[in-house]
XYZ file of C-alpha atoms in Angstrom:
550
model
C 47.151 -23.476 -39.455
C 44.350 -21.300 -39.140
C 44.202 -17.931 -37.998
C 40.970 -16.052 -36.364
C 40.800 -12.789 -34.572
C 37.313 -13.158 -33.006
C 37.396 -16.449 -31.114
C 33.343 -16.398 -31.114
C 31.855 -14.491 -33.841
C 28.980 -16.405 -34.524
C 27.602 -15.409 -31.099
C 27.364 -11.388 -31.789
C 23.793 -10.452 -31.117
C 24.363 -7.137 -33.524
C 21.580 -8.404 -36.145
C 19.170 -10.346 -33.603
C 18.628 -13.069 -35.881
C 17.037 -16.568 -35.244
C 18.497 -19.292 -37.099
C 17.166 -22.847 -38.110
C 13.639 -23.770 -39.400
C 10.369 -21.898 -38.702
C 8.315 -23.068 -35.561
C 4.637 -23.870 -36.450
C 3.599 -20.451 -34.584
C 6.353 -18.518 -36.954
C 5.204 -20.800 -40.461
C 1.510 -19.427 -39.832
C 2.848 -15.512 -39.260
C 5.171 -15.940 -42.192
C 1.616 -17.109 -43.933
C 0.117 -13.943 -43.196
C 2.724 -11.814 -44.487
C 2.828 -13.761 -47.700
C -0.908 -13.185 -48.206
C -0.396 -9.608 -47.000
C 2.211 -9.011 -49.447
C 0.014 -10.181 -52.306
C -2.890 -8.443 -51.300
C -1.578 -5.003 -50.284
C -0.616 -2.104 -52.583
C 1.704 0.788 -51.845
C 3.499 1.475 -49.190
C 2.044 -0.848 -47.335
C 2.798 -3.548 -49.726
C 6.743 -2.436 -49.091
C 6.266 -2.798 -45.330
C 4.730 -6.507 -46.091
C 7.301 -7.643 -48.101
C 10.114 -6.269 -45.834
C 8.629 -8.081 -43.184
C 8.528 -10.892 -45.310
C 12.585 -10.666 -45.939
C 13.124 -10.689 -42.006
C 11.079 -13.676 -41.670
C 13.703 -15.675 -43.678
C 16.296 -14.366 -41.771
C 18.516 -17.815 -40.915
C 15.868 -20.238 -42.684
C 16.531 -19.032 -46.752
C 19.198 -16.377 -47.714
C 17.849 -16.007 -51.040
C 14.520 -15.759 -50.013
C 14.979 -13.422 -48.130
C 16.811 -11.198 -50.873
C 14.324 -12.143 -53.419
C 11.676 -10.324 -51.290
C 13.937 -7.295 -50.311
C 14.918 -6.675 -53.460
C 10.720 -6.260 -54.803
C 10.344 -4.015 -51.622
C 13.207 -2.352 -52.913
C 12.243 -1.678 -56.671
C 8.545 -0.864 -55.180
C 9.595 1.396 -52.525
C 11.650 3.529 -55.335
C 9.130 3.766 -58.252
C 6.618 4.904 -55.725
C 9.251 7.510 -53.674
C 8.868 5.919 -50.216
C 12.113 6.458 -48.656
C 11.825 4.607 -45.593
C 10.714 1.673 -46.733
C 13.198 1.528 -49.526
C 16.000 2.113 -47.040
C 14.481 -0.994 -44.923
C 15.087 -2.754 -47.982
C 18.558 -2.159 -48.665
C 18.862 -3.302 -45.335
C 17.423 -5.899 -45.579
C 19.316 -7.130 -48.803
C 22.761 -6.453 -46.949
C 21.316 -9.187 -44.362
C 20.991 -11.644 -46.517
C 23.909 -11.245 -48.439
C 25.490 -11.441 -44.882
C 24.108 -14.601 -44.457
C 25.219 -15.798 -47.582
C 29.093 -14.820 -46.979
C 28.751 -12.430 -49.703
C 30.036 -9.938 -47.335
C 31.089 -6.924 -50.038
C 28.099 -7.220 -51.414
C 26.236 -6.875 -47.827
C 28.511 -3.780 -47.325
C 27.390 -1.858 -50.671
C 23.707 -2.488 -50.169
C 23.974 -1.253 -46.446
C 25.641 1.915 -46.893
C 23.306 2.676 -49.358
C 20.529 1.912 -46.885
C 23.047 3.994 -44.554
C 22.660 7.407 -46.696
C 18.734 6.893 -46.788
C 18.340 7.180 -43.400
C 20.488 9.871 -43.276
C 18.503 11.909 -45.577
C 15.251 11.663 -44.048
C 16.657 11.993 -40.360
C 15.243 8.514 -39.032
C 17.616 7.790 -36.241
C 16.418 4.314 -35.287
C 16.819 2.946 -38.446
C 20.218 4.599 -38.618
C 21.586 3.425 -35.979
C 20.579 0.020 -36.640
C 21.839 -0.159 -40.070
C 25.740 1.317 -38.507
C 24.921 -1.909 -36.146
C 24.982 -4.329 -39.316
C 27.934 -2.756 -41.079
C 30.030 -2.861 -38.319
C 28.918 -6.523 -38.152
C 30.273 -7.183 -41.537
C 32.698 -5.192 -40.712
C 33.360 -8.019 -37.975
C 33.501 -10.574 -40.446
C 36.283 -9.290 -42.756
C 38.751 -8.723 -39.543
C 38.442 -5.102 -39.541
C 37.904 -4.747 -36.151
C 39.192 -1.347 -35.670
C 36.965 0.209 -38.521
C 34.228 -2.036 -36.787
C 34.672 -0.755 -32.810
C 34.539 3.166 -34.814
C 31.387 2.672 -36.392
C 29.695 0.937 -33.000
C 30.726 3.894 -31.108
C 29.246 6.183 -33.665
C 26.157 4.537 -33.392
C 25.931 5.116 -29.572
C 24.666 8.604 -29.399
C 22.452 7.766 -32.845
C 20.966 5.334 -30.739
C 20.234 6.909 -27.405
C 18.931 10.627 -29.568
C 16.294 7.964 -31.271
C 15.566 6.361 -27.680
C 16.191 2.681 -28.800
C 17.723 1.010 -25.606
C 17.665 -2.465 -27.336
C 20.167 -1.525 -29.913
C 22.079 0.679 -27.167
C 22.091 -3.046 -25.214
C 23.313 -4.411 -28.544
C 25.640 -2.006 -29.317
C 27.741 -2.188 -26.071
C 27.850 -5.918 -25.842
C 28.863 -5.984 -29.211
C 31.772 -3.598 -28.057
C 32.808 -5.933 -25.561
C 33.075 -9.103 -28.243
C 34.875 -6.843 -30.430
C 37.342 -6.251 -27.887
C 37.820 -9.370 -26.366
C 38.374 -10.680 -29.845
C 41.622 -8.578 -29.496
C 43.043 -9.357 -26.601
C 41.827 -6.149 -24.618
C 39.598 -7.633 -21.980
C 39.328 -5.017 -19.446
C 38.384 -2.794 -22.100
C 35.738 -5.610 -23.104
C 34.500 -5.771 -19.555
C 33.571 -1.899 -19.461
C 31.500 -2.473 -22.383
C 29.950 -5.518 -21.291
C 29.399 -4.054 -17.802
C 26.873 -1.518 -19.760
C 25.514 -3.816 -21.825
C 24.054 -5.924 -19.366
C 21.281 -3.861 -17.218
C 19.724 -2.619 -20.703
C 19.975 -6.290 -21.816
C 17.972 -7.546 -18.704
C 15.676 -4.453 -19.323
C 14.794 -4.479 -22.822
C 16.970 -7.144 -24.686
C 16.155 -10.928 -24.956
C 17.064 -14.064 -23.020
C 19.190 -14.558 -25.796
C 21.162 -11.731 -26.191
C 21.754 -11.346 -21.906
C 22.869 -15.085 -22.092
C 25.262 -13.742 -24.909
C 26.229 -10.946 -22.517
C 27.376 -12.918 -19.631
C 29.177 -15.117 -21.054
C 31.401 -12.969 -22.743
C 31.740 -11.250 -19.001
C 33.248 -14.581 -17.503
C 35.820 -14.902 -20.584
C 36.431 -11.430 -19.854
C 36.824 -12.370 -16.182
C 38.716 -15.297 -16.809
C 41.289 -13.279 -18.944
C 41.975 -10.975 -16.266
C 42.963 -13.976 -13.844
C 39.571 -12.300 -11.168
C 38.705 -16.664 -11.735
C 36.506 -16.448 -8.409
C 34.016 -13.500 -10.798
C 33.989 -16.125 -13.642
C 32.929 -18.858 -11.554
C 30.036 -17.029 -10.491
C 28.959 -15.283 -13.719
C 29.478 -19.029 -15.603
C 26.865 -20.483 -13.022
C 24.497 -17.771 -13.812
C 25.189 -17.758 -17.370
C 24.647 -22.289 -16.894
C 21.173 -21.485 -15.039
C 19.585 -19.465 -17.547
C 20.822 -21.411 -20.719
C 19.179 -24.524 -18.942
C 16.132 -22.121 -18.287
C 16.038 -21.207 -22.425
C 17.192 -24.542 -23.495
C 19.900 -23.294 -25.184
C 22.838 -26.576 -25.662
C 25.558 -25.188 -26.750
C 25.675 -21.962 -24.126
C 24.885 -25.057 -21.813
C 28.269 -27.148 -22.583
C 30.077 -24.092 -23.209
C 29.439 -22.805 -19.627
C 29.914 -26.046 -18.310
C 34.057 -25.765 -19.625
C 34.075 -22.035 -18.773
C 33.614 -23.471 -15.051
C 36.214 -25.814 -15.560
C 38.626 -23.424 -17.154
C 37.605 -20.893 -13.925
C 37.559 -23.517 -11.429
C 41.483 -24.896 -12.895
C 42.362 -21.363 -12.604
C 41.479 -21.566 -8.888
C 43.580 -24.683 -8.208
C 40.508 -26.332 -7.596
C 41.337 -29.358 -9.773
C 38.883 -31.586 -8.817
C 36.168 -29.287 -9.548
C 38.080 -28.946 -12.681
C 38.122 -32.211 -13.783
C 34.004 -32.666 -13.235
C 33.198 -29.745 -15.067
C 35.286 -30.911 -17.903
C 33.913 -34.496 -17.943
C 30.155 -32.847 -17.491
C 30.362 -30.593 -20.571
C 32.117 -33.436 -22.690
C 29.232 -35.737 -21.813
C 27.106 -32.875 -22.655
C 28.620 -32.309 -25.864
C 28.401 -35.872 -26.994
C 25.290 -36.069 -25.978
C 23.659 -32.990 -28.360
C 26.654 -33.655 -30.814
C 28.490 -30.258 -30.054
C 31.719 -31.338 -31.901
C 33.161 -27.498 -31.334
C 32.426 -27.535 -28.061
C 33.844 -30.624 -27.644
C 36.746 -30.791 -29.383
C 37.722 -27.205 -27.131
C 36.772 -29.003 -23.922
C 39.212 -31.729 -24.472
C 42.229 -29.808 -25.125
C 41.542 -28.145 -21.689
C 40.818 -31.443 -19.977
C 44.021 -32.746 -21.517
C 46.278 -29.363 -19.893
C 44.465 -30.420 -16.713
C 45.663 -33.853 -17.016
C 49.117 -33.303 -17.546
C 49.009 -30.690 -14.433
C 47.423 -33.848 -12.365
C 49.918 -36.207 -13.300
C 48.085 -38.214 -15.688
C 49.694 -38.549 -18.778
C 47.893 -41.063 -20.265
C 44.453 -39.752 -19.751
C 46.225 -36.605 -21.558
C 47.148 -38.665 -24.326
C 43.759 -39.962 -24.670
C 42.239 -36.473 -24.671
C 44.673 -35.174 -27.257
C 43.849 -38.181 -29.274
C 40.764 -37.374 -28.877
C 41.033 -34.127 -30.088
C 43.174 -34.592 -32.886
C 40.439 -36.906 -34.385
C 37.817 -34.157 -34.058
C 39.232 -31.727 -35.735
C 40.477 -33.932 -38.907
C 36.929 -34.418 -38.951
C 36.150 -30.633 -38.110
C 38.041 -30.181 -41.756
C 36.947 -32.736 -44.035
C 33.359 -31.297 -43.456
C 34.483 -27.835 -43.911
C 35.955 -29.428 -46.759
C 32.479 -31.288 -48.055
C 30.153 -28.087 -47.520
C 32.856 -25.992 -49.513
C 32.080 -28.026 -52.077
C 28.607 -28.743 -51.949
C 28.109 -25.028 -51.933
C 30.206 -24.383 -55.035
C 27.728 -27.024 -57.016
C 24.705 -24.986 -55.561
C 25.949 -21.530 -56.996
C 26.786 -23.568 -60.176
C 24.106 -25.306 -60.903
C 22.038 -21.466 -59.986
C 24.161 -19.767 -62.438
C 23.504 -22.781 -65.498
C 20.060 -22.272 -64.612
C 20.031 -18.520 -64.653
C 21.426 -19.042 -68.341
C 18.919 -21.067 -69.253
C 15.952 -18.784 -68.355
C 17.571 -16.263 -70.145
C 18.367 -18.316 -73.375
C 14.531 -19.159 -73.586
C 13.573 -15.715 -73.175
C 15.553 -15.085 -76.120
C 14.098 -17.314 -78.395
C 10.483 -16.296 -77.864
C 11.582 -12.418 -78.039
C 13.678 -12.766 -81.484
C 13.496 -14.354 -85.027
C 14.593 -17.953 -85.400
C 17.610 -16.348 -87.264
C 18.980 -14.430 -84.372
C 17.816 -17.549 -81.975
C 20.173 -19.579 -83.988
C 23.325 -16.415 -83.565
C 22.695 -16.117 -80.205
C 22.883 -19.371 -79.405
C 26.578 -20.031 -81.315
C 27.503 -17.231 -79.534
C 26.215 -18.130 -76.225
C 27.756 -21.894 -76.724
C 30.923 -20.041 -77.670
C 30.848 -17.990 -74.871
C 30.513 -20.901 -72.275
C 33.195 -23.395 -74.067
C 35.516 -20.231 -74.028
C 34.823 -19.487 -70.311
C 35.225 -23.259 -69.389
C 38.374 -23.603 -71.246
C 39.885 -20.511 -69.625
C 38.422 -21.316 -66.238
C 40.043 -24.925 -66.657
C 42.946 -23.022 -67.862
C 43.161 -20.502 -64.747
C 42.405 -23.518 -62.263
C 45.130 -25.697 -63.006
C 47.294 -22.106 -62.796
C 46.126 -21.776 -59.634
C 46.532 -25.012 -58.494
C 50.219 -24.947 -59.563
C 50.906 -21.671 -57.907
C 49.456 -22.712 -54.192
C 51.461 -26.400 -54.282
C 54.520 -23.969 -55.098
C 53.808 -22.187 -52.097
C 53.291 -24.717 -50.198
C 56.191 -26.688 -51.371
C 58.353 -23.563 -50.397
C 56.712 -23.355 -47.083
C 57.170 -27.026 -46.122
C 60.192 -28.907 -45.431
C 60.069 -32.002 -47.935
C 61.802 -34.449 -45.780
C 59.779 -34.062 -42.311
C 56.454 -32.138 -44.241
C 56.778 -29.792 -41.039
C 57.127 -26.312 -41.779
C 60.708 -24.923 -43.193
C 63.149 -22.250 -42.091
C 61.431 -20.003 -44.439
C 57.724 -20.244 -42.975
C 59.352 -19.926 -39.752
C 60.848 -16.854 -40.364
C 57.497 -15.638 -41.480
C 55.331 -16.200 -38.851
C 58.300 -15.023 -36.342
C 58.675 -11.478 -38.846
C 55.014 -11.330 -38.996
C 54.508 -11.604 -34.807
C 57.435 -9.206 -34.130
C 55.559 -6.523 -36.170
C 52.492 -6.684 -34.679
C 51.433 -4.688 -31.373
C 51.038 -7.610 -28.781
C 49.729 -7.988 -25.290
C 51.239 -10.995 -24.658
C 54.332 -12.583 -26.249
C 55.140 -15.636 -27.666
C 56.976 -18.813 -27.011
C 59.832 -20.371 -28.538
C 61.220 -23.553 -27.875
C 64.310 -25.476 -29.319
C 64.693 -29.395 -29.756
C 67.798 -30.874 -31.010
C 67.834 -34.896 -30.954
C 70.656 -36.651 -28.612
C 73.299 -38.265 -30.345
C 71.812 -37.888 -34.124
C 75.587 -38.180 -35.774
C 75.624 -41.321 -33.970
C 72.561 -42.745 -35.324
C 73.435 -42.101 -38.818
C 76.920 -43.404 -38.647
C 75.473 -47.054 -36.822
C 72.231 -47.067 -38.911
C 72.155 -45.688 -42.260
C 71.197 -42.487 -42.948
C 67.301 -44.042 -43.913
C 67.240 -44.094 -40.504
C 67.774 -41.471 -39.456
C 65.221 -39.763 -41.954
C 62.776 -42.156 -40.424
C 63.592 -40.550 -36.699
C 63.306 -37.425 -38.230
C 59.770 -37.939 -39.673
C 59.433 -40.038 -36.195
C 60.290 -36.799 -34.511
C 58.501 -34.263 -36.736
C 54.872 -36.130 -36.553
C 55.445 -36.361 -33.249
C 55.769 -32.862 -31.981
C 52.847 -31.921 -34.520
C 50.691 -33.951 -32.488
C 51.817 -32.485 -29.360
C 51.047 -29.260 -29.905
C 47.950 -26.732 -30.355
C 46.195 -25.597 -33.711
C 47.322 -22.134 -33.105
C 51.141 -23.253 -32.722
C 53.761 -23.648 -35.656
C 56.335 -26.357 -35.905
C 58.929 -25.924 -37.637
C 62.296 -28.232 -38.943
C 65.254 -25.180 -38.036
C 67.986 -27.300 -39.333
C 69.695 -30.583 -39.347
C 68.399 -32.548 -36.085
C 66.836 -29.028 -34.798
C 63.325 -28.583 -34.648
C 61.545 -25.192 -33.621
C 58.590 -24.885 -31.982
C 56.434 -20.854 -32.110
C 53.561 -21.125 -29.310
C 52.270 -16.815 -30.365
C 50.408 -15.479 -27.480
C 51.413 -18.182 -24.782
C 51.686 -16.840 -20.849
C 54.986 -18.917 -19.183
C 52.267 -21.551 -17.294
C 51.201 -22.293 -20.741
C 54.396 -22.560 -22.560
C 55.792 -24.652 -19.704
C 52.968 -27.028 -20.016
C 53.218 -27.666 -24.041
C 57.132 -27.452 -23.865
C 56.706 -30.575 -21.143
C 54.273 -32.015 -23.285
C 56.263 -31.703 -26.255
C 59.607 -33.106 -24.401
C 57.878 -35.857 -22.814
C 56.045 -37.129 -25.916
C 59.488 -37.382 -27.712
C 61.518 -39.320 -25.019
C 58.155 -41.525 -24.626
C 58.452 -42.992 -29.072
C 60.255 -45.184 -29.357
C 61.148 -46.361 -33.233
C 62.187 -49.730 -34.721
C 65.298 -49.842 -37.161
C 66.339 -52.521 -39.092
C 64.161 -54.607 -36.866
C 65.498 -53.462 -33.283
C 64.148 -50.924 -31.008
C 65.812 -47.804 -30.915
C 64.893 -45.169 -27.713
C 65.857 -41.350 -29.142
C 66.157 -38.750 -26.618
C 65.638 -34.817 -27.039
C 67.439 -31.760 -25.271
C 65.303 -28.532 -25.671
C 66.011 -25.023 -24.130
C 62.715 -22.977 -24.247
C 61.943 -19.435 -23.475
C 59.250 -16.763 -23.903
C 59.470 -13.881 -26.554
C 58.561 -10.614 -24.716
C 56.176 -7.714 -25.854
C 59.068 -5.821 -26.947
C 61.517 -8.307 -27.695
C 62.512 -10.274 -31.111
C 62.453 -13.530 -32.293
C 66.379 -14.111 -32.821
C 66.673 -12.647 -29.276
C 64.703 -15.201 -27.882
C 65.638 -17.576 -30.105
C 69.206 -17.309 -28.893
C 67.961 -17.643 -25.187
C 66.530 -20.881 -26.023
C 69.943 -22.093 -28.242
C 71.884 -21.183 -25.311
C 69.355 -23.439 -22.964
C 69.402 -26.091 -24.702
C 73.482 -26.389 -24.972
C 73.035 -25.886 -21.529
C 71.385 -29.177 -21.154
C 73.430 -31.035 -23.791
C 76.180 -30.356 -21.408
C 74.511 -32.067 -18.478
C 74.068 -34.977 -19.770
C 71.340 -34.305 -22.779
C 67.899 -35.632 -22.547
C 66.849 -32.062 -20.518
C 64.424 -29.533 -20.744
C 65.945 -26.234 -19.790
C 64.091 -22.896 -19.287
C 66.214 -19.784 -20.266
């Protein structure tokens, strides 16, 4: 299960940075900076080559820091302050974009203190910009939101209104990323007119849309539907696919939140099309999981079905590439550091006797055979340690999480400060004594499993099931409004009473009784929890097969 404060953090416009290849119009300017960086001496050599760095910016991490870091070492042997400070800068960018984010943080405070000395605001301010970005990508949001806010009066004493544009809709992600949205939609509010002034298409299109999830998050769904069709127009205008699809759900999501389900439902089916069409397989996968809600709420429980299927298979697929790049990017840093070793094993031999050639290179074959033995060593540790974890997370019968993991997540939500609460719902199969006794007890393992795989399915990423005991299954659905936690606990219910399981060659229907209930703000789990036990006896005493709200 995956966990992720900011739902959308590869849309922050802090940095302003284009991704992908180089148009033809960009190759030829990045041209002229290479030749200028050759040619010029100086200061103005750092300027060229900082330039340089930016121009890589989304195309080639390490070019980028390969030119940084010359401007760097330049800028310093020849006292040039500003243009060192650029620098640092502009290595903490590209160690951004490599994930190297500590590594981005050092090199940007040191740019950080430069700017401080010599008392150029504008850079300042712009450098507090990308530390609170990285910042951003380590989940310290609240350490984030203080340094954005100390960059607002930075900003407006050096004039910039970009960054001031930046800085506020930046403000607004941050707090939408934790649940505060009317907080959000202040920020966002400000953001906007100095966007449309002096900010991009880009970063206004950025803008809205985070005004219409704020919207939508408020329940003001007539404001959303408006701002989404703006936010549509102008990504057609820019040609910009995935704010295209993306607005396309965000109508559906505003329209369903009208009642206008119709609407709903053509929204949905245009930004699917849309999706598959451009390959948008995040976009996609979302949209389905709200087409599927709406499908349920129309009556259609098959065309739900098909959606979650749908949806299921997309993010398997999500995860085995996450998977493959992991991987792929591991052989890249590899491969970097054998060749690193190299270099600096032939610069050895041409700088020392053939005696000390021959030591160092004992030594150095030592050195790796010892590090690959212990790193061997220390992987299959590791290894060992996480399938113990997981094997004391994870009920073996079911492979559903235990009592144990349950009791984490649930200790875990009811210490943390919470705008909405969570929702817990209780399944306990009809008549499971009775199964065993007639059956075998292999079959009833096999409707557990049956049971287990079943309600897995049924329910979102962000939910945990869990196997509470026996024939009791748990369901935790954390920040889930009652419409919500109605709809999955009908899901949920529905899916079970619809398998049906073959044993010892004859069909066998199973039935479930669940009692379901939501987890206030203040409130604890065993509180609720013994809402939704009470519930569900309730409906084992009229006549099972129910699904009782407490």
């Amino acid at each position: 299960m995956k966990w992720s404060i900011i739902r959308a953090l590869g849309t922050l416009t802090v940095l302003l940075l284009t991704m992908g290849a180089c148009p033809a119009s960009e190759q030829s300017s990045q041209n002229q900076l290479i030749a200028a960086a050759e040619n010029a001496q100086g200061a103005p050599r750092v300027d060229a080559l900082n330039a340089l760095s930016k121009s890589y910016w989304g195309v080639s991490a390490s070019e980028a820091r390969e030119h940084a870091e010359l401007a760097q070492v330049l800028a310093r042997s020849i006292e040039y302050a500003a243009g060192e400070a650029a620098a640092w800068r502009n290595i903490g960018i590209a160690h951004w974009y490599e994930a190297d984010y500590e590594a981005a943080l050092a090199a940007s405070l040191k740019a950080r203190e430069i700017y401080q000395r010599i008392g150029d605001d504008r850079g300042e301010a712009g450098t507090i910009s990308t530390i609170a970005t990285i910042l951003m990508n380590t989940e310290r949001i609240d350490q984030a939101i203080a340094l954005y806010r100390e960059a607002i009066p930075i900003a407006e004493r050096a004039g910039d209104r970009n960054r001031l544009g930046i800085i506020y809709s930046n403000l607004g992600t941050a707090h939408l990323g934790l649940e505060q949205p009317q907080a959000a939609l202040d920020y966002l509010e400000q953001a906007l007119p100095v966007l449309r002034s002096d900010g991009s298409d880009r970063d206004v299109l950025t803008c809205l849309a985070n005004i219409g999830g704020a919207y939508r998050r408020l329940g003001q769904f007539d404001r959303s539907l408006a701002v989404n069709r703006e936010v549509l127009e102008l990504a057609q205008k820019i040609g910009n696919h995935e704010r295209i699809a993306e607005a396309m759900a965000d109508l559906g999501q505003a329209s369903m939140g009208l009642g206008e389900m119709a609407q709903a439902r053509n929204w949905f089916q245009r930004a699917l099309d849309y999706s598959v069409e451009h390959e948008l397989k995040r976009t996609e996968m979302t949209t389905l999981e709200s087409m599927a809600t709406l499908l349920e709420r129309l009556g259609d429980p098959a065309g739900a079905l098909n959606a979650y299927k749908r949806h299921s298979a997309l993010r398997a697929e999500a995860i085995n590439a996450e998977s493959a790049k992991a991987m792929a990017d591991l052989q890249v840093r590899y491969e970097t550091v054998q060749k690193e070793r190299e270099i600096q094993i032939q610069r050895l031999q041409i700088e020392r006797q053939q005696a000390q050639q021959l030591t160092l290179a004992l030594l150095l074959v030592a050195a790796l055979i010892g590090t690959a033995v212990i790193l061997r060593l220390y992987q299959q540790k590791r290894r060992a340690v996480i399938e113990l974890d997981l094997l004391s997370r994870t009920d073996p019968l079911t492979g559903v999480a235990n009592r144990r993991a349950v009791r984490a997540l649930t200790t875990q939500l009811d210490q943390a400060q919470r705008d909405v609460g969570h929702g817990v719902i209780l399944f306990d199969i009809d008549h499971f004594k009775r199964i065993n006794d007639r059956y075998g007890h292999d079959s009833g393992d096999h409707v557990l499993k049956g049971v287990a795989t079943t309600l897995s399915a049924a329910v979102r990423s962000s939910d945990m099931v869990g196997r509470w005991g026996g024939e009791e299954f748990v369901i935790v659905a954390p920040n889930t409004d009652e419409l919500a936690l109605s709809g999955l606990a009908e899901r949920c219910h529905r899916a079970v009473s619809a398998q049906d399981f073959v044993v010892n060659g004859k069909a066998l229907r199973v039935t479930a009784t669940a009692g379901w209930t939501r987890c206030g703000a203040e409130e604890s789990f065993d509180s609720a929890l013994k809402r939704a036990d009470h519930a569900l006896y309730k409906g084992k005493n009229a006549g099972r097969n129910r699904l009782v709200a407490a």
